[in-house]
Amino acid sequence: MPEIKLPEVELNIYSPRDPVEVPVVENWICTKEASPNYVRHLTFDISGTELEGRIRVGQSIGILPPGEDENGRPHKLRLYSVSSPTEGERGEARFVSTTVKRTIEEWDDNSLYLGICSNYLADLSPGDTVKMTGPSGRRFLLPENATDFNYIFFATGTGIAPFRGMVMELLDSGLENDIVLIFGCPYRTDLLYADYFEPLDNKYPNFTYLPYVSREDRRADGTKRYVQTCLWDDAELLDPILEAENTLLYICGLKGMEGGIYRALAKKELHSYLDLREEVIGKSPDEWDENNLKRHVKPGPRTFVEVY
Ligand code: NAP
């Protein structure tokens, strides 16, 4: 296994007390077709700010939405994963992008809840400005020696954001090793950036895009296709990559996908991706309870996780 050399990163160049104001340059829907879930790709112009050239893919930016909560306090900062590559959106360091899903929930009293920051961002037009902080995050990064590795990216929903930038960056670097992107969403209309990933799968023999559409494509036994079921459903492709000693796993999206992926890895005896504590050694992964998953099953050094 080659040494994983994570780059040094700069953190919080702009803090919530001292944010920078930057304009929006684009805001477009990135679902495959008309979907009841509104997910948007937003790009900001950070030229002339200290952020230019200093945000790495895998990091997040903070956005301070305007206004106050019901107690009269200013709304809190929200973090969004960067979806542009380190060199910047469109290859320009002055542009940084993110991926935002409008949070729309119906509560038990029949009232509608609209997420404060996601709806604020989704409503913006080019030329509008936002207060930005960051960057944040120092763990969920590509190694400096990126071309030494194969990559398996597991994403659910907007968890695809960092992988858009990472795939761009790795393919541009001339990486010859394998990259597999496994993307989970409820319906085919929710495929994010599919118009970008599908042609790449055809163009690059070492890149594979595997959509797992949980509520439409059932497995042979009638259960849902979840990203972790790919360890069986696409075993022919994945087994040799997972067994290679230079493969890294990245997991981003829903909290909860993590446990499913850890169970699947353990069932396939791919223990080198995990850090299993004494309490679960010898115990069947099906018997791991929430406490086991929280305390005794951790990602190993080859596995990078960002879920919430
Ligand atoms: P979504 O479109 O609803 O898709 C989620 C998919 O995951 C669905 O197909 C869902 O299937 C499936 N799923 C549900 N439980 C699962 C499990 N235990 N294991 C595997 N798959 C499972 O997703 P979304 O609304 O965009 O939500 C994405 C989440 O990612 C949000 O919670 C967001 O906060 C998080 N996120 C995190 C980061 C980060 O940490 N940097 C960045 C971006 C997004 P069914 O619904 O059919 O069961």
Tab-separated table of C-alpha atoms and ligand atoms in Angstrom:
chain	number	residue	atom	x	y	z
A	1	MET	CA	0.000	0.000	0.000
A	2	PRO	CA	1.567	3.339	-0.999
A	3	GLU	CA	1.717	5.939	1.763
A	4	ILE	CA	-1.341	8.229	1.691
A	5	LYS	CA	0.037	11.773	1.727
A	6	LEU	CA	-2.772	14.179	2.515
A	7	PRO	CA	-2.069	17.798	1.553
A	8	GLU	CA	-1.799	20.628	4.046
A	9	VAL	CA	-4.845	22.849	3.808
A	10	GLU	CA	-5.728	26.325	4.922
A	11	LEU	CA	-8.696	26.638	7.236
A	12	ASN	CA	-11.117	29.455	7.966
A	13	ILE	CA	-9.368	32.205	6.060
A	14	TYR	CA	-12.725	33.918	6.514
A	15	SER	CA	-14.560	33.228	9.774
A	16	PRO	CA	-18.264	33.752	10.564
A	17	ARG	CA	-17.292	37.031	12.278
A	18	ASP	CA	-15.405	38.180	9.238
A	19	PRO	CA	-17.049	36.676	6.125
A	20	VAL	CA	-16.336	37.770	2.592
A	21	GLU	CA	-19.094	38.927	0.232
A	22	VAL	CA	-18.964	37.296	-3.197
A	23	PRO	CA	-21.302	37.271	-6.212
A	24	VAL	CA	-23.166	34.316	-7.676
A	25	VAL	CA	-22.258	33.663	-11.307
A	26	GLU	CA	-24.582	30.756	-12.098
A	27	ASN	CA	-27.383	28.770	-10.494
A	28	TRP	CA	-28.852	25.847	-12.434
A	29	ILE	CA	-30.824	22.686	-11.754
A	30	CYS	CA	-28.599	19.616	-11.807
A	31	THR	CA	-31.134	16.792	-11.616
A	32	LYS	CA	-31.425	14.684	-14.736
A	33	GLU	CA	-34.909	15.828	-15.678
A	34	ALA	CA	-37.911	17.463	-14.041
A	35	SER	CA	-37.778	16.204	-10.478
A	36	PRO	CA	-39.824	17.129	-7.397
A	37	ASN	CA	-36.460	17.480	-5.649
A	38	TYR	CA	-34.789	20.739	-6.514
A	39	VAL	CA	-31.031	20.402	-6.518
A	40	ARG	CA	-29.005	23.271	-7.872
A	41	HIS	CA	-25.437	23.900	-8.909
A	42	LEU	CA	-24.212	27.301	-7.754
A	43	THR	CA	-20.960	28.973	-8.722
A	44	PHE	CA	-19.486	31.996	-6.931
A	45	ASP	CA	-16.814	34.415	-8.104
A	46	ILE	CA	-14.131	34.585	-5.389
A	47	SER	CA	-11.659	36.622	-7.448
A	48	GLY	CA	-9.724	39.202	-5.466
A	49	THR	CA	-10.505	37.438	-2.173
A	50	GLU	CA	-8.135	35.389	-0.018
A	51	LEU	CA	-10.078	32.271	-1.042
A	52	GLU	CA	-8.906	32.366	-4.649
A	53	GLY	CA	-6.703	29.322	-5.308
A	54	ARG	CA	-6.905	28.190	-1.676
A	55	ILE	CA	-9.931	25.885	-1.600
A	56	ARG	CA	-9.312	22.187	-2.208
A	57	VAL	CA	-11.834	19.702	-3.493
A	58	GLY	CA	-13.206	17.778	-0.495
A	59	GLN	CA	-13.380	20.942	1.613
A	60	SER	CA	-16.491	22.957	2.392
A	61	ILE	CA	-17.444	26.604	2.241
A	62	GLY	CA	-19.703	28.276	4.785
A	63	ILE	CA	-22.675	30.462	3.879
A	64	LEU	CA	-24.269	32.945	6.280
A	65	PRO	CA	-27.935	33.342	5.333
A	66	PRO	CA	-29.421	36.783	6.017
A	67	GLY	CA	-32.049	37.336	8.693
A	68	GLU	CA	-32.720	36.119	12.193
A	69	ASP	CA	-34.242	33.090	13.882
A	70	GLU	CA	-37.400	33.193	16.039
A	71	ASN	CA	-35.276	34.327	19.015
A	72	GLY	CA	-33.897	37.310	17.152
A	73	ARG	CA	-30.441	35.781	16.706
A	74	PRO	CA	-28.721	35.918	13.320
A	75	HIS	CA	-29.135	32.685	11.351
A	76	LYS	CA	-26.255	30.314	11.805
A	77	LEU	CA	-23.630	29.384	9.277
A	78	ARG	CA	-24.300	26.380	7.015
A	79	LEU	CA	-21.540	24.343	5.427
A	80	TYR	CA	-21.694	23.136	1.836
A	81	SER	CA	-19.256	20.754	0.175
A	82	VAL	CA	-17.376	22.225	-2.727
A	83	SER	CA	-18.274	20.510	-6.013
A	84	SER	CA	-15.620	22.155	-8.195
A	85	PRO	CA	-12.083	20.771	-8.530
A	86	THR	CA	-9.130	22.325	-6.662
A	87	GLU	CA	-8.079	24.286	-9.751
A	88	GLY	CA	-11.539	25.906	-9.734
A	89	GLU	CA	-14.785	25.610	-11.693
A	90	ARG	CA	-14.154	25.688	-15.466
A	91	GLY	CA	-10.442	25.433	-14.599
A	92	GLU	CA	-10.453	28.948	-13.141
A	93	ALA	CA	-9.326	29.563	-9.560
A	94	ARG	CA	-11.715	32.498	-9.295
A	95	PHE	CA	-14.769	30.234	-9.466
A	96	VAL	CA	-15.922	27.872	-6.723
A	97	SER	CA	-19.093	25.777	-6.909
A	98	THR	CA	-21.376	23.896	-4.591
A	99	THR	CA	-24.486	21.707	-4.809
A	100	VAL	CA	-27.608	22.663	-2.895
A	101	LYS	CA	-30.864	20.785	-2.406
A	102	ARG	CA	-33.884	22.816	-1.354
A	103	THR	CA	-35.000	21.452	2.008
A	104	ILE	CA	-38.801	21.222	1.890
A	105	GLU	CA	-40.548	19.248	4.634
A	106	GLU	CA	-44.136	18.856	5.696
A	107	TRP	CA	-44.458	18.738	9.463
A	108	ASP	CA	-47.020	16.783	11.536
A	109	ASP	CA	-49.214	19.885	11.988
A	110	ASN	CA	-49.506	20.101	8.159
A	111	SER	CA	-47.235	23.142	8.030
A	112	LEU	CA	-44.524	23.417	5.457
A	113	TYR	CA	-40.935	23.883	6.588
A	114	LEU	CA	-38.497	25.462	4.130
A	115	GLY	CA	-34.800	25.110	4.965
A	116	ILE	CA	-33.421	28.579	5.652
A	117	CYS	CA	-30.117	28.539	3.875
A	118	SER	CA	-30.823	26.023	1.097
A	119	ASN	CA	-33.869	27.981	-0.090
A	120	TYR	CA	-32.026	31.282	0.244
A	121	LEU	CA	-29.256	29.945	-2.001
A	122	ALA	CA	-31.568	28.224	-4.468
A	123	ASP	CA	-33.485	31.510	-4.997
A	124	LEU	CA	-30.373	33.527	-5.896
A	125	SER	CA	-29.642	34.876	-9.379
A	126	PRO	CA	-26.330	35.766	-11.018
A	127	GLY	CA	-25.110	39.077	-9.598
A	128	ASP	CA	-26.668	38.535	-6.161
A	129	THR	CA	-24.059	38.320	-3.404
A	130	VAL	CA	-23.606	35.986	-0.423
A	131	LYS	CA	-21.530	36.096	2.747
A	132	MET	CA	-19.017	33.263	2.589
A	133	THR	CA	-16.603	31.727	5.107
A	134	GLY	CA	-14.047	28.962	4.977
A	135	PRO	CA	-12.611	26.846	3.736
A	136	SER	CA	-13.224	24.074	6.256
A	137	GLY	CA	-12.314	20.387	6.417
A	138	ARG	CA	-8.889	18.790	6.434
A	139	ARG	CA	-9.601	15.035	6.223
A	140	PHE	CA	-11.843	14.369	3.220
A	141	LEU	CA	-9.197	15.142	0.623
A	142	LEU	CA	-7.459	13.514	-2.301
A	143	PRO	CA	-3.875	12.525	-1.504
A	144	GLU	CA	-1.009	14.570	-2.951
A	145	ASN	CA	0.223	11.362	-4.576
A	146	ALA	CA	-3.244	10.866	-6.110
A	147	THR	CA	-2.085	8.872	-9.144
A	148	ASP	CA	-0.801	6.032	-6.897
A	149	PHE	CA	-4.340	4.883	-6.072
A	150	ASN	CA	-7.625	3.481	-7.371
A	151	TYR	CA	-10.770	5.189	-6.094
A	152	ILE	CA	-14.205	3.953	-5.147
A	153	PHE	CA	-16.585	6.806	-4.404
A	154	PHE	CA	-19.895	6.090	-2.646
A	155	ALA	CA	-22.408	8.961	-2.791
A	156	THR	CA	-26.040	9.353	-1.831
A	157	GLY	CA	-27.957	12.427	-3.029
A	158	THR	CA	-26.076	15.704	-2.732
A	159	GLY	CA	-23.218	13.709	-1.227
A	160	ILE	CA	-22.080	13.531	-4.852
A	161	ALA	CA	-20.834	17.149	-4.603
A	162	PRO	CA	-17.186	16.480	-3.692
A	163	PHE	CA	-16.952	13.563	-6.126
A	164	ARG	CA	-17.835	15.772	-9.092
A	165	GLY	CA	-14.709	17.837	-8.408
A	166	MET	CA	-12.598	14.812	-7.478
A	167	VAL	CA	-13.478	12.879	-10.637
A	168	MET	CA	-12.727	15.986	-12.755
A	169	GLU	CA	-9.416	16.441	-11.011
A	170	LEU	CA	-8.332	12.794	-11.220
A	171	LEU	CA	-9.254	12.355	-14.878
A	172	ASP	CA	-7.534	15.643	-15.770
A	173	SER	CA	-4.399	14.470	-13.964
A	174	GLY	CA	-4.102	11.589	-16.432
A	175	LEU	CA	-4.727	8.967	-13.733
A	176	GLU	CA	-4.622	5.520	-15.329
A	177	ASN	CA	-5.899	3.580	-12.322
A	178	ASP	CA	-9.561	2.799	-11.772
A	179	ILE	CA	-12.239	5.183	-10.551
A	180	VAL	CA	-15.734	3.921	-9.752
A	181	LEU	CA	-18.506	6.295	-8.723
A	182	ILE	CA	-21.494	4.611	-7.099
A	183	PHE	CA	-24.357	7.064	-6.799
A	184	GLY	CA	-27.561	6.342	-4.883
A	185	CYS	CA	-30.823	8.275	-5.301
A	186	PRO	CA	-34.530	7.441	-4.945
A	187	TYR	CA	-35.754	7.922	-8.537
A	188	ARG	CA	-34.150	8.181	-11.951
A	189	THR	CA	-35.187	11.862	-12.128
A	190	ASP	CA	-32.883	12.496	-9.124
A	191	LEU	CA	-29.669	11.487	-10.878
A	192	LEU	CA	-27.348	14.429	-10.211
A	193	TYR	CA	-24.901	15.654	-12.845
A	194	ALA	CA	-25.760	12.583	-14.938
A	195	ASP	CA	-25.211	14.587	-18.115
A	196	TYR	CA	-21.642	15.044	-16.949
A	197	PHE	CA	-20.891	11.534	-15.637
A	198	GLU	CA	-22.564	9.388	-18.320
A	199	PRO	CA	-20.368	10.644	-21.209
A	200	LEU	CA	-17.257	10.332	-19.019
A	201	ASP	CA	-18.037	6.668	-18.455
A	202	ASN	CA	-18.014	6.181	-22.252
A	203	LYS	CA	-14.918	8.296	-22.806
A	204	TYR	CA	-12.582	6.940	-20.127
A	205	PRO	CA	-12.081	3.149	-19.896
A	206	ASN	CA	-10.847	3.533	-16.295
A	207	PHE	CA	-13.949	5.454	-15.092
A	208	THR	CA	-17.217	3.709	-14.267
A	209	TYR	CA	-20.431	5.431	-13.195
A	210	LEU	CA	-22.890	3.166	-11.392
A	211	PRO	CA	-26.276	4.719	-10.539
A	212	TYR	CA	-28.223	2.860	-7.850
A	213	VAL	CA	-31.845	3.979	-8.062
A	214	SER	CA	-33.355	2.693	-4.833
A	215	ARG	CA	-37.076	2.968	-5.558
A	216	GLU	CA	-37.072	1.929	-9.201
A	217	ASP	CA	-34.426	-0.734	-9.757
A	218	ARG	CA	-35.050	-3.644	-7.414
A	219	ARG	CA	-32.602	-6.453	-6.753
A	220	ALA	CA	-33.503	-10.023	-7.751
A	221	ASP	CA	-34.829	-10.703	-4.219
A	222	GLY	CA	-37.075	-7.609	-4.361
A	223	THR	CA	-34.992	-5.505	-1.937
A	224	LYS	CA	-33.788	-1.989	-2.743
A	225	ARG	CA	-30.632	-1.343	-4.646
A	226	TYR	CA	-28.599	0.714	-2.204
A	227	VAL	CA	-25.054	1.882	-2.852
A	228	GLN	CA	-23.676	-0.865	-0.586
A	229	THR	CA	-25.466	-3.643	-2.480
A	230	CYS	CA	-23.050	-2.924	-5.346
A	231	LEU	CA	-20.558	-5.142	-3.514
A	232	TRP	CA	-22.731	-8.032	-4.761
A	233	ASP	CA	-24.643	-6.475	-7.678
A	234	ASP	CA	-21.463	-5.256	-9.412
A	235	ALA	CA	-19.052	-7.732	-7.846
A	236	GLU	CA	-17.379	-8.667	-11.095
A	237	LEU	CA	-16.207	-5.090	-11.624
A	238	LEU	CA	-15.568	-4.219	-7.990
A	239	ASP	CA	-13.959	-7.335	-6.494
A	240	PRO	CA	-10.559	-6.936	-8.170
A	241	ILE	CA	-10.484	-3.193	-7.419
A	242	LEU	CA	-11.476	-3.692	-3.785
A	243	GLU	CA	-8.886	-6.416	-3.386
A	244	ALA	CA	-6.077	-4.223	-4.774
A	245	GLU	CA	-3.891	-2.865	-1.999
A	246	ASN	CA	-3.820	0.657	-3.464
A	247	THR	CA	-7.574	1.322	-3.481
A	248	LEU	CA	-9.101	4.138	-1.418
A	249	LEU	CA	-12.781	4.406	-0.469
A	250	TYR	CA	-14.627	7.681	-0.059
A	251	ILE	CA	-18.147	7.850	1.386
A	252	CYS	CA	-20.294	10.997	1.301
A	253	GLY	CA	-23.978	11.671	1.860
A	254	LEU	CA	-26.649	10.376	4.191
A	255	LYS	CA	-25.693	9.414	7.677
A	256	GLY	CA	-26.744	5.780	7.751
A	257	MET	CA	-25.124	4.774	4.463
A	258	GLU	CA	-21.907	4.411	6.404
A	259	GLY	CA	-23.140	1.473	8.519
A	260	GLY	CA	-24.515	-0.314	5.456
A	261	ILE	CA	-21.201	0.026	3.645
A	262	TYR	CA	-19.205	-1.143	6.688
A	263	ARG	CA	-21.439	-4.205	7.053
A	264	ALA	CA	-21.066	-5.036	3.370
A	265	LEU	CA	-17.271	-4.666	3.516
A	266	ALA	CA	-17.066	-6.905	6.585
A	267	LYS	CA	-19.325	-9.543	5.028
A	268	LYS	CA	-17.018	-9.647	2.034
A	269	GLU	CA	-14.040	-9.886	4.447
A	270	LEU	CA	-12.569	-6.644	3.161
A	271	HIS	CA	-11.350	-5.814	6.648
A	272	SER	CA	-8.475	-3.600	5.584
A	273	TYR	CA	-10.979	-0.794	4.864
A	274	LEU	CA	-12.219	-0.930	8.447
A	275	ASP	CA	-10.932	-0.469	11.946
A	276	LEU	CA	-12.866	-3.088	13.907
A	277	ARG	CA	-12.601	-2.855	17.674
A	278	GLU	CA	-12.391	-5.890	19.981
A	279	GLU	CA	-16.119	-5.719	20.856
A	280	VAL	CA	-17.195	-6.695	17.318
A	281	ILE	CA	-14.425	-9.091	16.314
A	282	GLY	CA	-15.984	-12.516	15.717
A	283	LYS	CA	-19.502	-11.065	15.713
A	284	SER	CA	-21.517	-11.338	12.477
A	285	PRO	CA	-21.975	-7.906	10.809
A	286	ASP	CA	-25.739	-8.607	10.759
A	287	GLU	CA	-25.632	-8.610	14.564
A	288	TRP	CA	-23.892	-5.245	14.869
A	289	ASP	CA	-26.270	-2.916	16.674
A	290	GLU	CA	-26.331	0.899	16.599
A	291	ASN	CA	-23.957	1.047	19.553
A	292	ASN	CA	-21.484	-1.271	17.815
A	293	LEU	CA	-21.640	0.852	14.683
A	294	LYS	CA	-21.190	4.066	16.620
A	295	ARG	CA	-18.356	2.967	18.867
A	296	HIS	CA	-16.683	-0.164	17.596
A	297	VAL	CA	-16.741	-0.063	13.795
A	298	LYS	CA	-14.600	2.738	12.427
A	299	PRO	CA	-13.190	3.565	9.012
A	300	GLY	CA	-9.657	2.287	8.469
A	301	PRO	CA	-6.868	4.482	7.040
A	302	ARG	CA	-7.957	3.712	3.431
A	303	THR	CA	-11.517	4.930	4.023
A	304	PHE	CA	-12.623	8.562	4.090
A	305	VAL	CA	-16.054	9.473	5.337
A	306	GLU	CA	-18.141	12.625	5.346
A	307	VAL	CA	-21.775	12.067	6.224
A	308	TYR	CA	-24.467	14.097	7.970
B	1	NAP	P1	-31.582	11.502	-1.600
B	1	NAP	O1	-31.699	12.151	-2.932
B	1	NAP	O2	-32.811	11.318	-0.775
B	1	NAP	O3	-30.896	10.080	-1.826
B	1	NAP	C1	-30.537	9.250	-0.761
B	1	NAP	C2	-30.477	7.834	-1.294
B	1	NAP	O4	-29.880	6.997	-0.287
B	1	NAP	C3	-31.859	7.254	-1.574
B	1	NAP	O5	-31.791	6.432	-2.713
B	1	NAP	C4	-32.127	6.444	-0.314
B	1	NAP	O6	-33.021	5.375	-0.560
B	1	NAP	C5	-30.752	5.906	-0.042
B	1	NAP	N1	-30.588	5.433	1.337
B	1	NAP	C6	-31.405	5.612	2.410
B	1	NAP	N2	-30.919	4.993	3.497
B	1	NAP	C7	-29.769	4.399	3.102
B	1	NAP	C8	-28.821	3.589	3.773
B	1	NAP	N3	-28.931	3.278	5.055
B	1	NAP	N4	-27.760	3.137	3.069
B	1	NAP	C9	-27.618	3.448	1.762
B	1	NAP	N5	-28.487	4.199	1.061
B	1	NAP	C10	-29.548	4.681	1.732
B	1	NAP	O7	-30.484	12.230	-0.738
B	1	NAP	P2	-30.419	13.758	-0.254
B	1	NAP	O8	-31.756	14.212	0.195
B	1	NAP	O9	-29.695	14.575	-1.265
B	1	NAP	O10	-29.544	13.617	1.049
B	1	NAP	C11	-28.155	13.547	0.984
B	1	NAP	C12	-27.574	13.643	2.374
B	1	NAP	O11	-26.191	13.840	2.213
B	1	NAP	C13	-28.097	14.792	3.208
B	1	NAP	O12	-28.366	14.276	4.482
B	1	NAP	C14	-26.940	15.749	3.257
B	1	NAP	O13	-26.892	16.461	4.466
B	1	NAP	C15	-25.779	14.810	3.135
B	1	NAP	N6	-24.587	15.466	2.559
B	1	NAP	C16	-23.461	15.414	3.264
B	1	NAP	C17	-22.353	16.058	2.779
B	1	NAP	C18	-21.121	16.079	3.589
B	1	NAP	O14	-21.089	15.438	4.629
B	1	NAP	N7	-20.118	16.816	3.139
B	1	NAP	C19	-22.349	16.710	1.552
B	1	NAP	C20	-23.524	16.701	0.826
B	1	NAP	C21	-24.647	16.051	1.335
B	1	NAP	P3	-34.571	5.364	-0.079
B	1	NAP	O15	-34.952	6.781	0.220
B	1	NAP	O16	-35.304	4.764	-1.232
B	1	NAP	O17	-34.592	4.472	1.127
